[in-house]
Amino acid sequence: MAITCKYTLHLSVIFSFFLVISSAVSESDILLTFKNSVEDPLNFLSDWTNTTGIHYCNWTGISCTRTFPFSVSSINLQNLNLSGEISSSVCKLSKLSNLNLADNLFNQPIPLHLSQCGSLESLNISNNLIWGTIPDQISQFGSLRLLDFSRNHIEGKIPESIGSLKQLQFLILGSNFLSGSVPLVLGNFTELLVLDLSENPFFDSEIPGDIVKLNKLEQLLLQGSGFYGEMPDFFVGLKSLMILDLSQNNLIGEIPKIELFLPNLVSFDVSRNKLSGSFPTGVCEAKGLTNFSLHSNFLNGSIPNESINKCLNLERVQVQDNGFSGNFPSWLWSLPKVKLIRAENNRFTGEIPDSLSGDAQLEQVQIDNNSFIGKIPQGLGKIRSLYRFSASLNGFYGELPPNFCDSPVMSIINLSQNYISGRIPELIKCRKLVSLSLADNSFVGEIPESLAKLPVLTYLDLSCNNLTGSIPEELQNLKLALFNVSFNQLSGRVPFSLISGLPASFLQGNPGLCGPGLTNPCSSDKPSSKTSHLTKVTCALVSTALFFALVIVAFGFYLVRRSYNRKSQLGSWRLVFFYPLRVTEHDLIMAMDEKTARGGGGVFGSVYVVNLPSGELVAVKKIVNFCSQSSKSLKTEIKSIAKIRHKNVIKILGLCYSDDSMFLIYEYLPNGSLGDLIDKPCFDFAWTVRLKIAIGIAQALAYLHKDYLPHLLHRNVKSTNILLDADLQPKLTDIAFDRIVGENAFQSTMASECASSCYLAPEYGYTKKASEEIDTYGFGVVLLELITGRKAEREEKESGESLDVVKWVRRKINITDGALKVLDPKISSSSQQEMLGVLEIALRCTAVIPEKRPSMSEVVKALETINSRASSSNPPF
Ligand SMILES: *[C@@H]1O[C@H](CO)[C@@H](O)[C@H](O)[C@H]1NC(C)=O
Ligand SMILES: *[C@@H]1O[C@H](CO)[C@@H](O)[C@H](O)[C@H]1NC(C)=O
Ligand SMILES: *[C@@H]1O[C@H](CO)[C@@H](O)[C@H](O)[C@H]1NC(C)=O
Ligand SMILES: *[C@@H]1O[C@H](CO)[C@@H](O)[C@H](O)[C@H]1NC(C)=O
Ligand SMILES: *[C@@H]1O[C@H](CO)[C@@H](O)[C@H](O)[C@H]1NC(C)=O
Ligand SMILES: *[C@@H]1O[C@H](CO)[C@@H](O)[C@H](O)[C@H]1NC(C)=O
Ligand SMILES: *[C@@H]1O[C@H](CO)[C@@H](O)[C@H](O)[C@H]1NC(C)=O
Ligand SMILES: *[C@@H]1O[C@H](CO)[C@@H](O)[C@H](O)[C@H]1NC(C)=O
Ligand SMILES: *[C@@H]1O[C@H](CO)[C@@H](O)[C@H](O)[C@H]1NC(C)=O
Ligand SMILES: *[C@@H]1O[C@H](CO)[C@@H](O)[C@H](O)[C@H]1NC(C)=O
């Protein structure tokens, strides 16, 4: 008995083992068959093979059921550049519920045969090259919960038979070429959570009324699909709606005046239609209501206060570019989570409540071109998250509250074409303000000098007011791309740098203004150039101080050398080599002589060219001002920088140091620095050479930022830190000196270096924090130098005032055909197209807002694209 029992047990074990093996074999074979019909040029599916012994459940993209016997439940192969054929062989996988082939290159009709996959619940073939129509047989996918055919080339009508997919929770057909009218079967999808028919420009359809029935629907995305007619009264049913996007269609009529019950609504977008009437007052239902009919009286008159409390989740309201009129609902302004209100280009009336609370989350308000009236509210300045407030072309009047720009992130203010009066308040707190337009109001008084202290202010339009007094000299310190003060009552001399490069029309209509190029030359010459004087004096002072510092250093060095010579003993000096170099401390110290000192060399120390006994030349830089670092950490830092191996980074050959002195030994490059070369009148590098320099330096920076470990920031990118070897191959030097001299010494040295200030990104004015974006900015300035052939900072001959290249370029390109005028005339016009391409990159690199600047690896890509196009179109013969 016992024996039989045992025996059967064994048998069953063996049997089930056999079963498992056979099922395993067949599932892996099924997958291999599937793989056979797929083209996989990048070999992502190389581990799909039965030879390596990896279980198929662990193959790329495969997931299996958790329990024994493991069986394939999911295939996820998105974004692998797959093409070929989607074979129905996968339907033999009896547990397969999810197939995701999104973001590939499958080029075929809708794979209808996949309807044989009995347990398939989710089919995602978004973003392929699927073409053809949706066949009637789509109804065979009866078990699908998720169907994503978006971003393909599917055309034709949506068949009515789709209405039998009653399990669907996600129906995503956006960004195709579907046409005709949408069949009245959407009401069948009672489980639907997301319906996306957006961006199908060939639909010729009204919004089907049966959408009303989808009371689980959370996202309704119908934007950009040519829907016309009136909006159905669908809000009655769409109780779960969170995101509604009907923008960019041809909808007409009013937003349905039903009491809405949309407590979950987060985003409401009906912008860019032809809607009219007043704003639907009931979007936010009153507290605690579960019954609409009770509240039909809301249709008439104002909304009770409680409704304010109800749209607790609404964040984005977009009704711009329609024909709405009537009172803009004032409770919208106080919704607890509202971030974005866009209502521009309508005919709304009403006021913004004065009592906006500091707790509000508002970030962006655009209500231009309406009929709002009243005062700019006091509460506006208290909203700490507001970064854009744009309310031009309305009827606002009264004075601006002094705090109107107090939000620490405020970036764009446009109040032009209103009736605002009084003086322009001092703007002190909005350190991130980029654009300020107060044109065409009734401002009086002077232009506040404090404007000059806003470090990133770039667009300033004060035209058509009643401003008096002179234009503050300090405004020259800004990198203004637009400065329009036309038609005021201003008088006095126009600061030089505001005249050069700006169209005269931006100054016209001020009979009292005078200056070169204006109808009214100033009577007494230069009565008031005290600021520029001041700058120059400061610069002169600093450079004198630097000179003395260098003399002292040199003298100190001389003393060191003397005492060292006297002792004739090398005990205190240590030498570390990062490259083989046949030299002793003695040779090195002896060879360094005041005579070999090279001018320039940068602020962190002077540079000597040393002829080694072997005949080799090296450059030796004496580092000043490194005392704040312990010598041990210093050596570690230098070693980590010296380990950089990149063809566009200068080699640090070694390090020679004593307790109080330090010398870095570099490879010697005969051609000197790009900065010194650009400075010469004969600078005439060919465009290909300039592009090569740009690409090399961009690659070096991208390498430091992303590939080198530890990631390094250069922190002082400028053309004098770009050296050129005998083949004009560029090499970046002075990398990460903050790590060598310490943060404090680094910052104070940078602060004293007048000449490099125009390489510093504007935000460095308010944050001294190092960032990749600041390197990118510096690189952008170097690019501009290469494109224009101008030094970053250049003295104007006539006036002796200096103009920085970013400012100069920005202003020029604001004028018609200006972009062509900034290109270096020494370069032949055959390179014009490429130069304009590079100019665009340079402008992005020098964007005022750091987030807008590209990463250095993006810059490399963009420059290389331009370069490859150039070399293919101009064969080198
Ligand atoms: C393993 O793959 C080879 C071809 O690569 C095939 O001939 C063989 O039948 C496969 N074996 C099994 C058990 O699937
Ligand atoms: C997949 O790999 C993991 C570890 O790499 C292993 O623990 C697991 O057993 C493998 N699964 C199967 C089904 O072989
Ligand atoms: C994938 O294919 C696209 C188009 O053929 C190509 O542009 C892209 O570079 C490929 N991706 C990779 C990683 O090769
Ligand atoms: C389909 O797959 C893509 C890529 O993985 C994904 O972004 C998209 O959200 C998926 N669609 C749905 C409806 O989940
Ligand atoms: C929609 O559902 C109804 C009732 O369940 C059914 O009779 C009808 O056939 C469905 N429509 C389509 C097009 O499948
Ligand atoms: C609204 O409430 C009233 C009374 O409570 C009830 O008679 C009516 O049927 C409700 N209406 C709806 C649409 O629920
Ligand atoms: C609106 O209210 C007025 C009086 O307050 C009333 O005469 C009118 O019938 C109401 N209209 C509607 C549509 O309820
Ligand atoms: C309702 O509005 C009135 C007038 O605006 C106001 O005095 C009152 O405090 C509000 N009530 C609530 C609960 O907000
Ligand atoms: C203002 O809005 C109207 C539509 O309300 C539009 O026709 C007009 O062009 C807009 N004006 C400007 C300056 O945008
Ligand atoms: C400007 O001020 C003058 C006198 O102060 C006044 O006569 C004139 O109307 C004002 N112009 C505007 C546009 O406010």
Short mmCIF file of C-alpha atoms in Angstrom, two decimals, residues 561-734:
data_model
loop_
_atom_site.label_atom_id
_atom_site.label_comp_id
_atom_site.label_asym_id
_atom_site.label_seq_id
_atom_site.Cartn_x
_atom_site.Cartn_y
_atom_site.Cartn_z
CA ARG A 561 64.03 81.85 -4.97
CA ARG A 562 66.87 83.80 -3.43
CA SER A 563 66.59 82.19 -0.10
CA TYR A 564 66.19 78.93 -1.86
CA ASN A 565 69.25 79.60 -3.96
CA ARG A 566 71.18 80.54 -0.93
CA LYS A 567 70.26 77.39 0.85
CA SER A 568 70.72 75.53 -2.39
CA GLN A 569 68.77 72.75 -0.90
CA LEU A 570 65.56 71.28 -2.08
CA GLY A 571 64.07 70.00 1.11
CA SER A 572 60.92 72.12 1.16
CA TRP A 573 59.84 71.62 -2.45
CA ARG A 574 57.87 68.65 -3.65
CA LEU A 575 57.15 67.60 -7.16
CA VAL A 576 54.26 65.46 -8.38
CA PHE A 577 54.01 64.38 -12.00
CA PHE A 578 50.88 63.34 -13.80
CA TYR A 579 52.78 62.75 -17.03
CA PRO A 580 56.35 61.57 -17.49
CA LEU A 581 58.49 64.67 -17.47
CA ARG A 582 62.23 64.70 -17.07
CA VAL A 583 62.83 67.60 -14.79
CA THR A 584 63.81 68.19 -11.19
CA GLU A 585 62.50 70.77 -8.79
CA HIS A 586 65.83 72.44 -9.12
CA ASP A 587 65.61 72.75 -12.91
CA LEU A 588 62.16 74.07 -12.65
CA ILE A 589 62.81 76.68 -10.03
CA MET A 590 66.00 77.76 -11.71
CA ALA A 591 64.34 78.04 -15.08
CA MET A 592 61.60 80.29 -13.83
CA ASP A 593 62.74 83.77 -14.22
CA GLU A 594 60.96 87.07 -14.29
CA LYS A 595 62.03 87.25 -17.91
CA THR A 596 60.02 84.22 -18.80
CA ALA A 597 56.86 85.50 -17.19
CA ARG A 598 54.12 85.87 -19.74
CA GLY A 599 51.63 88.65 -19.61
CA GLY A 600 48.04 87.82 -18.89
CA GLY A 601 47.82 84.40 -17.45
CA GLY A 602 44.58 85.10 -15.72
CA VAL A 603 43.70 86.23 -12.30
CA PHE A 604 44.58 83.11 -10.42
CA GLY A 605 48.26 83.54 -10.96
CA SER A 606 50.90 84.49 -13.49
CA VAL A 607 52.24 82.14 -16.09
CA TYR A 608 55.86 81.44 -16.94
CA VAL A 609 57.12 79.68 -20.01
CA VAL A 610 59.92 77.39 -18.94
CA ASN A 611 62.49 75.79 -21.18
CA LEU A 612 63.37 72.46 -19.62
CA PRO A 613 66.87 71.00 -19.90
CA SER A 614 65.45 68.47 -22.33
CA GLY A 615 64.58 71.33 -24.64
CA GLU A 616 60.88 70.90 -23.96
CA LEU A 617 58.75 73.97 -23.23
CA VAL A 618 56.20 73.90 -20.48
CA ALA A 619 53.95 76.57 -19.02
CA VAL A 620 54.09 77.03 -15.28
CA LYS A 621 51.41 78.85 -13.41
CA LYS A 622 52.03 80.15 -9.94
CA ILE A 623 48.82 79.92 -7.99
CA VAL A 624 48.17 82.86 -5.73
CA ASN A 625 45.62 83.05 -3.01
CA PHE A 626 45.21 79.38 -2.17
CA CYS A 627 45.88 79.63 1.54
CA SER A 628 42.36 78.76 2.60
CA GLN A 629 42.79 75.13 1.56
CA SER A 630 44.67 72.54 3.52
CA SER A 631 47.52 71.32 1.36
CA LYS A 632 46.28 67.77 1.52
CA SER A 633 42.81 68.48 0.21
CA LEU A 634 44.40 70.80 -2.30
CA LYS A 635 46.53 68.02 -3.71
CA THR A 636 43.52 65.75 -3.88
CA GLU A 637 41.56 68.37 -5.79
CA ILE A 638 44.38 69.06 -8.20
CA LYS A 639 44.90 65.38 -8.80
CA SER A 640 41.24 64.90 -9.58
CA ILE A 641 41.38 67.75 -12.08
CA ALA A 642 44.69 66.59 -13.52
CA LYS A 643 43.23 63.19 -14.28
CA ILE A 644 40.99 64.65 -16.96
CA ARG A 645 41.94 63.18 -20.31
CA HIS A 646 40.18 64.96 -23.12
CA LYS A 647 41.58 66.21 -26.37
CA ASN A 648 40.13 69.65 -25.72
CA VAL A 649 41.29 70.02 -22.15
CA ILE A 650 44.79 71.20 -21.43
CA LYS A 651 47.03 68.67 -19.74
CA ILE A 652 48.29 69.39 -16.25
CA LEU A 653 51.70 67.73 -16.38
CA GLY A 654 52.60 68.14 -12.78
CA LEU A 655 52.52 70.07 -9.59
CA CYS A 656 55.33 71.63 -7.65
CA TYR A 657 54.64 72.93 -4.21
CA SER A 658 56.10 74.01 -0.93
CA ASP A 659 54.35 75.08 2.23
CA ASP A 660 53.56 78.49 0.88
CA SER A 661 53.83 78.30 -2.89
CA MET A 662 52.35 76.24 -5.60
CA PHE A 663 53.06 75.88 -9.29
CA LEU A 664 50.96 73.99 -11.80
CA ILE A 665 52.88 72.70 -14.79
CA TYR A 666 50.92 72.69 -18.03
CA GLU A 667 51.66 71.66 -21.56
CA TYR A 668 52.78 74.69 -23.54
CA LEU A 669 50.66 75.84 -26.46
CA PRO A 670 52.39 78.18 -28.86
CA ASN A 671 49.36 79.94 -30.26
CA GLY A 672 48.22 81.54 -27.04
CA SER A 673 44.61 82.15 -26.14
CA LEU A 674 41.61 82.70 -28.35
CA GLY A 675 40.79 85.81 -26.33
CA ASP A 676 44.14 87.42 -27.13
CA LEU A 677 43.76 86.56 -30.80
CA ILE A 678 40.25 87.97 -31.16
CA ASP A 679 41.52 91.16 -29.65
CA LYS A 680 43.87 91.74 -32.56
CA PRO A 681 42.62 93.67 -35.60
CA CYS A 682 44.01 91.00 -37.88
CA PHE A 683 41.85 88.23 -36.38
CA ASP A 684 40.63 86.42 -39.47
CA PHE A 685 40.13 82.73 -38.68
CA ALA A 686 38.12 80.94 -41.34
CA TRP A 687 34.61 79.89 -40.39
CA THR A 688 35.52 76.19 -40.37
CA VAL A 689 38.29 76.90 -37.87
CA ARG A 690 35.92 78.86 -35.65
CA LEU A 691 33.34 76.09 -35.78
CA LYS A 692 36.02 73.54 -34.92
CA ILE A 693 37.03 75.60 -31.90
CA ALA A 694 33.40 75.92 -30.80
CA ILE A 695 32.73 72.20 -31.12
CA GLY A 696 35.93 71.26 -29.31
CA ILE A 697 35.19 73.48 -26.35
CA ALA A 698 31.54 72.41 -26.24
CA GLN A 699 32.67 68.79 -26.15
CA ALA A 700 35.11 69.51 -23.36
CA LEU A 701 32.42 71.20 -21.28
CA ALA A 702 29.87 68.48 -21.95
CA TYR A 703 32.50 65.97 -20.87
CA LEU A 704 33.23 67.83 -17.63
CA HIS A 705 29.53 68.25 -16.85
CA LYS A 706 28.28 64.78 -17.58
CA ASP A 707 30.94 62.17 -18.28
CA TYR A 708 33.86 62.96 -16.03
CA LEU A 709 33.72 61.74 -12.46
CA PRO A 710 33.50 63.72 -10.29
CA HIS A 711 31.32 66.00 -12.43
CA LEU A 712 33.08 69.34 -12.72
CA LEU A 713 31.94 72.83 -13.49
CA HIS A 714 34.42 75.08 -15.22
CA ARG A 715 33.07 78.26 -13.61
CA ASN A 716 35.15 80.67 -15.64
CA VAL A 717 34.46 79.95 -19.31
CA LYS A 718 35.85 82.75 -21.45
CA SER A 719 37.93 83.11 -24.56
CA THR A 720 41.17 83.83 -22.69
CA ASN A 721 40.79 80.41 -21.06
CA ILE A 722 40.75 78.73 -24.46
CA LEU A 723 44.27 78.01 -25.69
CA LEU A 724 45.09 76.93 -29.23
CA ASP A 725 47.70 74.38 -30.19
CA ALA A 726 49.78 74.44 -33.34
CA ASP A 727 46.86 73.01 -35.38
CA LEU A 728 44.44 75.50 -33.85
CA GLN A 729 42.86 72.68 -31.88
CA PRO A 730 41.31 74.37 -28.83
CA LYS A 731 42.12 73.39 -25.25
CA LEU A 732 40.24 74.53 -22.23
CA THR A 733 42.28 75.69 -19.28
CA ASP A 734 41.74 77.03 -15.74
#
